[in-house]
PDB file of C-alpha atoms in Angstrom:
ATOM      1  CA  MET A   8      25.894  25.547   4.660  1.00  0.00           C
ATOM      2  CA  THR A   9      27.051  22.565   6.709  1.00  0.00           C
ATOM      3  CA  THR A  10      30.673  21.612   6.177  1.00  0.00           C
ATOM      4  CA  PRO A  11      31.772  18.001   5.507  1.00  0.00           C
ATOM      5  CA  GLN A  12      33.403  17.857   8.959  1.00  0.00           C
ATOM      6  CA  GLN A  13      30.221  19.073  10.634  1.00  0.00           C
ATOM      7  CA  MET A  14      28.220  16.404   8.771  1.00  0.00           C
ATOM      8  CA  ARG A  15      30.688  13.747   9.858  1.00  0.00           C
ATOM      9  CA  ASP A  16      30.698  14.832  13.501  1.00  0.00           C
ATOM     10  CA  LYS A  17      26.899  14.845  13.595  1.00  0.00           C
ATOM     11  CA  ASN A  18      26.634  11.398  12.016  1.00  0.00           C
ATOM     12  CA  ILE A  19      29.313   9.850  14.232  1.00  0.00           C
ATOM     13  CA  ALA A  20      27.553  11.178  17.328  1.00  0.00           C
ATOM     14  CA  LEU A  21      24.160   9.871  16.186  1.00  0.00           C
ATOM     15  CA  LEU A  22      25.501   6.420  15.326  1.00  0.00           C
ATOM     16  CA  ASN A  23      27.521   6.132  18.534  1.00  0.00           C
ATOM     17  CA  GLN A  24      24.395   6.991  20.497  1.00  0.00           C
ATOM     18  CA  ARG A  25      22.585   4.100  18.790  1.00  0.00           C
ATOM     19  CA  GLY A  26      25.399   1.616  19.457  1.00  0.00           C
ATOM     20  CA  PHE A  27      27.249   1.753  16.117  1.00  0.00           C
ATOM     21  CA  LYS A  28      31.026   2.254  16.239  1.00  0.00           C
ATOM     22  CA  PRO A  29      32.298   3.104  12.747  1.00  0.00           C
ATOM     23  CA  ALA A  30      35.931   3.971  12.083  1.00  0.00           C
ATOM     24  CA  THR A  31      36.723   7.625  12.633  1.00  0.00           C
ATOM     25  CA  TRP A  32      39.464   7.881   9.989  1.00  0.00           C
ATOM     26  CA  MET A  33      37.259   7.434   6.925  1.00  0.00           C
ATOM     27  CA  PRO A  34      37.323  10.079   4.135  1.00  0.00           C
ATOM     28  CA  LEU A  35      34.932  12.962   4.667  1.00  0.00           C
ATOM     29  CA  PRO A  36      31.917  13.406   2.390  1.00  0.00           C
ATOM     30  CA  ALA A  37      32.376  15.685  -0.600  1.00  0.00           C
ATOM     31  CA  ALA A  38      31.108  19.231  -0.360  1.00  0.00           C
ATOM     32  CA  VAL A  39      28.111  20.224  -2.456  1.00  0.00           C
ATOM     33  CA  GLY A  40      29.201  20.603  -6.064  1.00  0.00           C
ATOM     34  CA  ASP A  41      32.380  18.569  -5.636  1.00  0.00           C
ATOM     35  CA  VAL A  42      33.262  15.038  -6.663  1.00  0.00           C
ATOM     36  CA  SER A  43      35.592  13.280  -4.266  1.00  0.00           C
ATOM     37  CA  GLU A  44      38.773  12.207  -6.028  1.00  0.00           C
ATOM     38  CA  GLU A  45      39.718  10.058  -3.052  1.00  0.00           C
ATOM     39  CA  THR A  46      36.585   7.921  -2.787  1.00  0.00           C
ATOM     40  CA  GLY A  47      35.029   8.370  -6.214  1.00  0.00           C
ATOM     41  CA  PHE A  48      31.481   7.879  -4.990  1.00  0.00           C
ATOM     42  CA  ALA A  49      30.072  10.354  -2.452  1.00  0.00           C
ATOM     43  CA  GLY A  50      30.283  13.318  -4.769  1.00  0.00           C
ATOM     44  CA  GLY A  51      28.419  16.553  -4.447  1.00  0.00           C
ATOM     45  CA  THR A  52      26.131  16.071  -7.447  1.00  0.00           C
ATOM     46  CA  LEU A  53      22.723  14.423  -7.401  1.00  0.00           C
ATOM     47  CA  ARG A  54      21.510  12.445 -10.392  1.00  0.00           C
ATOM     48  CA  PRO A  55      18.604  13.889 -12.377  1.00  0.00           C
ATOM     49  CA  GLU A  56      15.421  13.158 -10.478  1.00  0.00           C
ATOM     50  CA  MET A  57      13.913  11.368 -13.479  1.00  0.00           C
ATOM     51  CA  GLU A  58      16.736   8.814 -13.310  1.00  0.00           C
ATOM     52  CA  ILE A  59      16.125   8.309  -9.608  1.00  0.00           C
ATOM     53  CA  ALA A  60      12.383   7.883 -10.146  1.00  0.00           C
ATOM     54  CA  THR A  61      12.943   5.426 -12.993  1.00  0.00           C
ATOM     55  CA  ARG A  62      15.319   3.335 -10.856  1.00  0.00           C
ATOM     56  CA  LEU A  63      12.640   3.247  -8.163  1.00  0.00           C
ATOM     57  CA  LEU A  64      10.173   1.963 -10.751  1.00  0.00           C
ATOM     58  CA  CYS A  65      12.661  -0.707 -11.865  1.00  0.00           C
ATOM     59  CA  HIS A  66      13.038  -1.990  -8.324  1.00  0.00           C
ATOM     60  CA  CYS A  67       9.275  -2.076  -7.897  1.00  0.00           C
ATOM     61  CA  ALA A  68       8.839  -4.048 -11.135  1.00  0.00           C
ATOM     62  CA  VAL A  69      11.490  -6.611 -10.223  1.00  0.00           C
ATOM     63  CA  PHE A  70      10.110  -6.968  -6.700  1.00  0.00           C
ATOM     64  CA  ALA A  71       6.604  -7.539  -8.048  1.00  0.00           C
ATOM     65  CA  TRP A  72       7.761  -9.938 -10.767  1.00  0.00           C
ATOM     66  CA  GLY A  73       9.549 -12.126  -8.255  1.00  0.00           C
ATOM     67  CA  SER A  74       6.988 -12.029  -5.452  1.00  0.00           C
ATOM     68  CA  ALA A  75       3.466 -11.248  -6.660  1.00  0.00           C
ATOM     69  CA  PRO A  76       0.875 -13.881  -7.628  1.00  0.00           C
ATOM     70  CA  SER A  77       0.750 -14.656 -11.350  1.00  0.00           C
ATOM     71  CA  GLU A  78      -2.626 -12.902 -11.608  1.00  0.00           C
ATOM     72  CA  PHE A  79      -0.641  -9.641 -11.509  1.00  0.00           C
ATOM     73  CA  GLU A  80       1.441 -10.574 -14.536  1.00  0.00           C
ATOM     74  CA  GLN A  81      -0.496  -8.529 -17.079  1.00  0.00           C
ATOM     75  CA  ARG A  82      -0.571  -5.439 -14.881  1.00  0.00           C
ATOM     76  CA  VAL A  83       3.144  -5.592 -14.109  1.00  0.00           C
ATOM     77  CA  THR A  84       3.971  -6.270 -17.756  1.00  0.00           C
ATOM     78  CA  GLN A  85       2.011  -3.174 -18.754  1.00  0.00           C
ATOM     79  CA  PHE A  86       3.729  -1.195 -15.991  1.00  0.00           C
ATOM     80  CA  ILE A  87       7.135  -2.165 -17.402  1.00  0.00           C
ATOM     81  CA  THR A  88       6.049  -1.330 -20.950  1.00  0.00           C
ATOM     82  CA  ASN A  89       4.381   1.988 -20.124  1.00  0.00           C
ATOM     83  CA  ASN A  90       7.514   3.213 -18.351  1.00  0.00           C
ATOM     84  CA  GLU A  91       9.962   1.692 -20.854  1.00  0.00           C
ATOM     85  CA  LEU A  92      11.760   0.129 -17.899  1.00  0.00           C
ATOM     86  CA  ARG A  93      13.681  -2.451 -19.903  1.00  0.00           C
ATOM     87  CA  ARG A  94      15.858   0.407 -21.172  1.00  0.00           C
ATOM     88  CA  SER A  95      16.961   1.186 -17.610  1.00  0.00           C
ATOM     89  CA  MET A  96      17.220  -2.316 -16.153  1.00  0.00           C
ATOM     90  CA  THR A  97      20.444  -4.176 -15.485  1.00  0.00           C
ATOM     91  CA  ASP A  98      21.200  -7.520 -17.113  1.00  0.00           C
ATOM     92  CA  SER A  99      20.348  -9.327 -13.884  1.00  0.00           C
ATOM     93  CA  GLU A 100      16.998  -7.534 -13.679  1.00  0.00           C
ATOM     94  CA  LEU A 101      16.175  -8.352 -17.287  1.00  0.00           C
ATOM     95  CA  HIS A 102      16.986 -11.987 -16.575  1.00  0.00           C
ATOM     96  CA  ILE A 103      14.335 -12.061 -13.839  1.00  0.00           C
ATOM     97  CA  ILE A 104      11.564 -10.377 -15.799  1.00  0.00           C
ATOM     98  CA  ASP A 105      12.270 -12.502 -18.864  1.00  0.00           C
ATOM     99  CA  LEU A 106      11.184 -15.517 -16.822  1.00  0.00           C
ATOM    100  CA  SER A 107       7.531 -16.321 -16.353  1.00  0.00           C
ATOM    101  CA  MET A 108       6.221 -14.796 -13.150  1.00  0.00           C
ATOM    102  CA  ASP A 109       5.770 -18.284 -11.656  1.00  0.00           C
ATOM    103  CA  ASP A 110       9.392 -19.201 -12.412  1.00  0.00           C
ATOM    104  CA  ALA A 111      10.677 -15.849 -11.168  1.00  0.00           C
ATOM    105  CA  ARG A 112       8.800 -16.299  -7.913  1.00  0.00           C
ATOM    106  CA  ALA A 113      10.145 -19.836  -7.473  1.00  0.00           C
ATOM    107  CA  ASP A 114      13.751 -18.805  -8.133  1.00  0.00           C
ATOM    108  CA  TYR A 115      13.957 -15.272  -6.744  1.00  0.00           C
ATOM    109  CA  ALA A 116      11.231 -14.717  -4.130  1.00  0.00           C
ATOM    110  CA  HIS A 117      13.872 -15.052  -1.401  1.00  0.00           C
ATOM    111  CA  LEU A 118      15.989 -12.301  -2.994  1.00  0.00           C
ATOM    112  CA  VAL A 119      13.680  -9.655  -4.421  1.00  0.00           C
ATOM    113  CA  GLY A 120      12.539  -8.496  -0.988  1.00  0.00           C
ATOM    114  CA  TRP A 121      15.816  -6.590  -0.699  1.00  0.00           C
ATOM    115  CA  ARG A 122      14.490  -4.323  -3.453  1.00  0.00           C
ATOM    116  CA  LEU A 123      12.169  -2.739  -0.905  1.00  0.00           C
ATOM    117  CA  GLU A 124      15.212  -1.544   1.018  1.00  0.00           C
ATOM    118  CA  ASN A 125      16.585   0.029  -2.181  1.00  0.00           C
ATOM    119  CA  MET A 126      13.195   1.594  -2.820  1.00  0.00           C
ATOM    120  CA  TRP A 127      13.015   3.187   0.617  1.00  0.00           C
ATOM    121  CA  SER A 128      16.062   5.404   0.109  1.00  0.00           C
ATOM    122  CA  LEU A 129      15.089   6.340  -3.446  1.00  0.00           C
ATOM    123  CA  ALA A 130      11.537   7.210  -2.420  1.00  0.00           C
ATOM    124  CA  TRP A 131      12.882   9.362   0.430  1.00  0.00           C
ATOM    125  CA  ILE A 132      15.162  11.265  -1.971  1.00  0.00           C
ATOM    126  CA  LEU A 133      12.103  12.052  -4.084  1.00  0.00           C
ATOM    127  CA  GLY A 134      10.166  13.217  -1.030  1.00  0.00           C
ATOM    128  CA  VAL A 135       7.527  10.454  -1.113  1.00  0.00           C
ATOM    129  CA  ALA A 136       8.690   8.346   1.866  1.00  0.00           C
ATOM    130  CA  GLU A 137       9.854   8.881   5.421  1.00  0.00           C
ATOM    131  CA  GLU A 138      13.543   9.137   6.252  1.00  0.00           C
ATOM    132  CA  PRO A 139      15.344   5.790   5.924  1.00  0.00           C
ATOM    133  CA  SER A 140      16.930   4.480   9.104  1.00  0.00           C
ATOM    134  CA  ALA A 141      20.657   3.787   9.222  1.00  0.00           C
ATOM    135  CA  THR A 142      20.365   2.030  12.586  1.00  0.00           C
ATOM    136  CA  ASN A 143      17.344  -0.274  12.250  1.00  0.00           C
ATOM    137  CA  GLY A 144      17.226  -3.656  10.551  1.00  0.00           C
ATOM    138  CA  GLN A 145      14.863  -4.824   7.845  1.00  0.00           C
ATOM    139  CA  LEU A 146      11.981  -2.466   7.209  1.00  0.00           C
ATOM    140  CA  SER A 147       8.666  -2.878   8.992  1.00  0.00           C
ATOM    141  CA  GLU A 148       5.397  -3.935   7.420  1.00  0.00           C
ATOM    142  CA  GLU A 149       4.159  -0.377   7.895  1.00  0.00           C
ATOM    143  CA  THR A 150       7.058   1.085   5.921  1.00  0.00           C
ATOM    144  CA  SER A 151       6.939  -1.542   3.179  1.00  0.00           C
ATOM    145  CA  GLY A 152       3.186  -1.030   2.887  1.00  0.00           C
ATOM    146  CA  ALA A 153       3.665   2.718   2.496  1.00  0.00           C
ATOM    147  CA  LEU A 154       6.239   2.149  -0.251  1.00  0.00           C
ATOM    148  CA  LEU A 155       4.052  -0.282  -2.151  1.00  0.00           C
ATOM    149  CA  SER A 156       1.057   2.030  -1.850  1.00  0.00           C
ATOM    150  CA  LEU A 157       2.877   4.289  -4.323  1.00  0.00           C
ATOM    151  CA  PHE A 158       2.214   1.613  -6.969  1.00  0.00           C
ATOM    152  CA  LEU A 159      -0.761  -0.457  -5.824  1.00  0.00           C
ATOM    153  CA  PRO A 160      -3.358  -1.496  -6.627  1.00  0.00           C
ATOM    154  CA  GLY A 161      -3.045  -0.919 -10.346  1.00  0.00           C
ATOM    155  CA  PHE A 162       0.668  -0.399 -11.053  1.00  0.00           C
ATOM    156  CA  THR A 163      -0.207   2.794 -12.896  1.00  0.00           C
ATOM    157  CA  ALA A 164       2.550   4.961 -11.429  1.00  0.00           C
ATOM    158  CA  THR A 165       5.033   6.715 -13.706  1.00  0.00           C
ATOM    159  CA  ALA A 166       8.227   8.631 -12.995  1.00  0.00           C
ATOM    160  CA  GLU A 167       6.290  11.837 -13.620  1.00  0.00           C
ATOM    161  CA  SER A 168       3.497  10.905 -11.215  1.00  0.00           C
ATOM    162  CA  LEU A 169       6.001  10.079  -8.469  1.00  0.00           C
ATOM    163  CA  LEU A 170       7.783  13.395  -8.938  1.00  0.00           C
ATOM    164  CA  SER A 171       4.496  15.274  -8.749  1.00  0.00           C
ATOM    165  CA  GLN A 172       3.784  13.796  -5.300  1.00  0.00           C
ATOM    166  CA  GLY A 173       6.831  15.065  -3.447  1.00  0.00           C
ATOM    167  CA  GLN A 174       9.737  17.481  -3.405  1.00  0.00           C
ATOM    168  CA  THR A 175      13.200  16.124  -4.087  1.00  0.00           C
ATOM    169  CA  GLN A 176      15.639  16.440  -1.196  1.00  0.00           C
ATOM    170  CA  SER A 177      18.455  18.960  -1.482  1.00  0.00           C
ATOM    171  CA  VAL A 178      21.876  17.693  -2.528  1.00  0.00           C
ATOM    172  CA  GLU A 179      23.278  18.626   0.890  1.00  0.00           C
ATOM    173  CA  THR A 180      20.589  16.595   2.665  1.00  0.00           C
ATOM    174  CA  VAL A 181      21.286  13.515   0.520  1.00  0.00           C
ATOM    175  CA  ILE A 182      25.054  13.844   1.032  1.00  0.00           C
ATOM    176  CA  GLU A 183      24.578  13.950   4.803  1.00  0.00           C
ATOM    177  CA  MET A 184      22.298  10.888   4.722  1.00  0.00           C
ATOM    178  CA  GLU A 185      24.680   8.976   2.464  1.00  0.00           C
ATOM    179  CA  ASP A 186      27.535   9.718   4.849  1.00  0.00           C
ATOM    180  CA  ARG A 187      25.469   8.358   7.737  1.00  0.00           C
ATOM    181  CA  PHE A 188      24.901   5.113   5.857  1.00  0.00           C
ATOM    182  CA  TYR A 189      28.545   4.993   4.737  1.00  0.00           C
ATOM    183  CA  LEU A 190      29.588   5.050   8.392  1.00  0.00           C
ATOM    184  CA  ALA A 191      26.890   2.599   9.484  1.00  0.00           C
ATOM    185  CA  HIS A 192      27.916   0.259   6.674  1.00  0.00           C
ATOM    186  CA  ASN A 193      31.502   0.386   7.932  1.00  0.00           C
ATOM    187  CA  ALA A 194      30.345  -0.692  11.405  1.00  0.00           C
ATOM    188  CA  VAL A 195      28.216  -3.430   9.845  1.00  0.00           C
ATOM    189  CA  ARG A 196      31.144  -4.838   7.912  1.00  0.00           C
ATOM    190  CA  SER A 197      33.291  -4.818  11.032  1.00  0.00           C
ATOM    191  CA  GLY A 198      30.537  -6.743  12.803  1.00  0.00           C
ATOM    192  CA  GLN A 199      30.294  -9.205   9.918  1.00  0.00           C
ATOM    193  CA  LEU A 200      34.033  -9.841  10.289  1.00  0.00           C
ATOM    194  CA  GLY A 201      33.469 -10.797  13.908  1.00  0.00           C
ATOM    195  CA  LYS A 202      34.737  -7.646  15.592  1.00  0.00           C
ATOM    196  CA  ALA A 203      33.014  -7.188  18.939  1.00  0.00           C
ATOM    197  CA  GLY A 204      31.361  -3.971  20.078  1.00  0.00           C
ATOM    198  CA  MET A 205      30.814  -2.489  16.617  1.00  0.00           C
ATOM    199  CA  LEU A 206      27.022  -2.915  16.622  1.00  0.00           C
ATOM    200  CA  PRO A 207      24.131  -2.928  19.108  1.00  0.00           C
ATOM    201  CA  ASP A 208      23.628  -6.284  20.821  1.00  0.00           C
ATOM    202  CA  ASP A 209      20.228  -6.803  19.158  1.00  0.00           C
ATOM    203  CA  PHE A 210      21.471  -5.989  15.634  1.00  0.00           C
ATOM    204  CA  ASP A 211      22.126  -8.976  13.356  1.00  0.00           C
ATOM    205  CA  PRO A 212      25.240  -8.209  11.261  1.00  0.00           C
ATOM    206  CA  VAL A 213      23.978 -10.279   8.322  1.00  0.00           C
ATOM    207  CA  ALA A 214      20.194  -9.922   8.150  1.00  0.00           C
ATOM    208  CA  ASP A 215      19.945  -6.399   9.552  1.00  0.00           C
ATOM    209  CA  GLY A 216      23.289  -5.401   8.040  1.00  0.00           C
ATOM    210  CA  GLY A 217      22.000  -6.378   4.599  1.00  0.00           C
ATOM    211  CA  ALA A 218      19.239  -3.794   4.948  1.00  0.00           C
ATOM    212  CA  ILE A 219      21.809  -1.069   5.676  1.00  0.00           C
ATOM    213  CA  HIS A 220      23.809  -2.207   2.633  1.00  0.00           C
ATOM    214  CA  GLU A 221      20.811  -1.963   0.284  1.00  0.00           C
ATOM    215  CA  ARG A 222      19.594   1.407   1.566  1.00  0.00           C
ATOM    216  CA  ARG A 223      23.113   2.741   1.257  1.00  0.00           C
ATOM    217  CA  HIS A 224      23.396   1.386  -2.307  1.00  0.00           C
ATOM    218  CA  SER A 225      20.571   3.663  -3.466  1.00  0.00           C
ATOM    219  CA  LEU A 226      21.980   6.722  -1.731  1.00  0.00           C
ATOM    220  CA  THR A 227      25.516   6.212  -3.032  1.00  0.00           C
ATOM    221  CA  TRP A 228      24.292   5.494  -6.573  1.00  0.00           C
ATOM    222  CA  SER A 229      22.207   8.675  -6.501  1.00  0.00           C
ATOM    223  CA  LEU A 230      25.349  10.706  -5.725  1.00  0.00           C
ATOM    224  CA  ALA A 231      27.471   8.978  -8.388  1.00  0.00           C
ATOM    225  CA  PRO A 232      25.896  10.150 -11.669  1.00  0.00           C
ATOM    226  CA  GLU A 233      28.342   8.260 -13.885  1.00  0.00           C
ATOM    227  CA  ALA A 234      28.012   4.888 -12.132  1.00  0.00           C
ATOM    228  CA  GLU A 235      25.851   2.029 -13.356  1.00  0.00           C
ATOM    229  CA  TRP A 236      23.644   0.472 -10.674  1.00  0.00           C
ATOM    230  CA  ASP A 237      25.600  -2.777 -10.513  1.00  0.00           C
ATOM    231  CA  GLU A 238      28.926  -0.932 -10.536  1.00  0.00           C
ATOM    232  CA  THR A 239      28.265   1.427  -7.628  1.00  0.00           C
ATOM    233  CA  ASP A 240      31.284   1.603  -5.323  1.00  0.00           C
ATOM    234  CA  LEU A 241      30.102   0.423  -1.906  1.00  0.00           C
ATOM    235  CA  SER A 242      33.518   0.153  -0.286  1.00  0.00           C
ATOM    236  CA  THR A 243      33.920   1.340   3.276  1.00  0.00           C
TER     237      THR A 243
END
């Protein structure tokens, strides 16, 4: 089994190679089965896969409600009902889907696209998407299309159907990936504060950094079984 220090060394080397310069003093990831008392978030326990699948469905529903044409309203409404998603949504998510689809699109179309970044990490954990990148900016059309193909055209997917399509990653694998994003997020925040040399020259600290933030959110939440989505500790 890989030790936390070995994970950290591997991730630092990979990120440095890609032009990211995170701090080297940050707390190590927790070992499998442990919960870090120091950080409180990158513990060694993965949430139940049904919770992860349901959160993926919630993100899909909110993304669709705030971006899809109103002709999809009945299908997305049925998707939310069939999966009882209101029970798992945050207050801010409920606020969006309680609007008409036209109003949600007018008010939130510029924001809901970030949900695709959240979805990428969750779908990877469940084994139904490729590995999320901790060094690239906003996801490509190819990747977003692959994510949405899990739900389109009919929005008939369920948590059970998602789980039947893939094999959930091991806890150790998710911990290592979360640590990679934890470090990348640290470099991003340094870049956002104006520190030079923390990021590749072609990496936008805000637009591209936001994608790292959202992908990391899903990974960290998945390793913090007691945390609510909106209360996930994303400190670096």
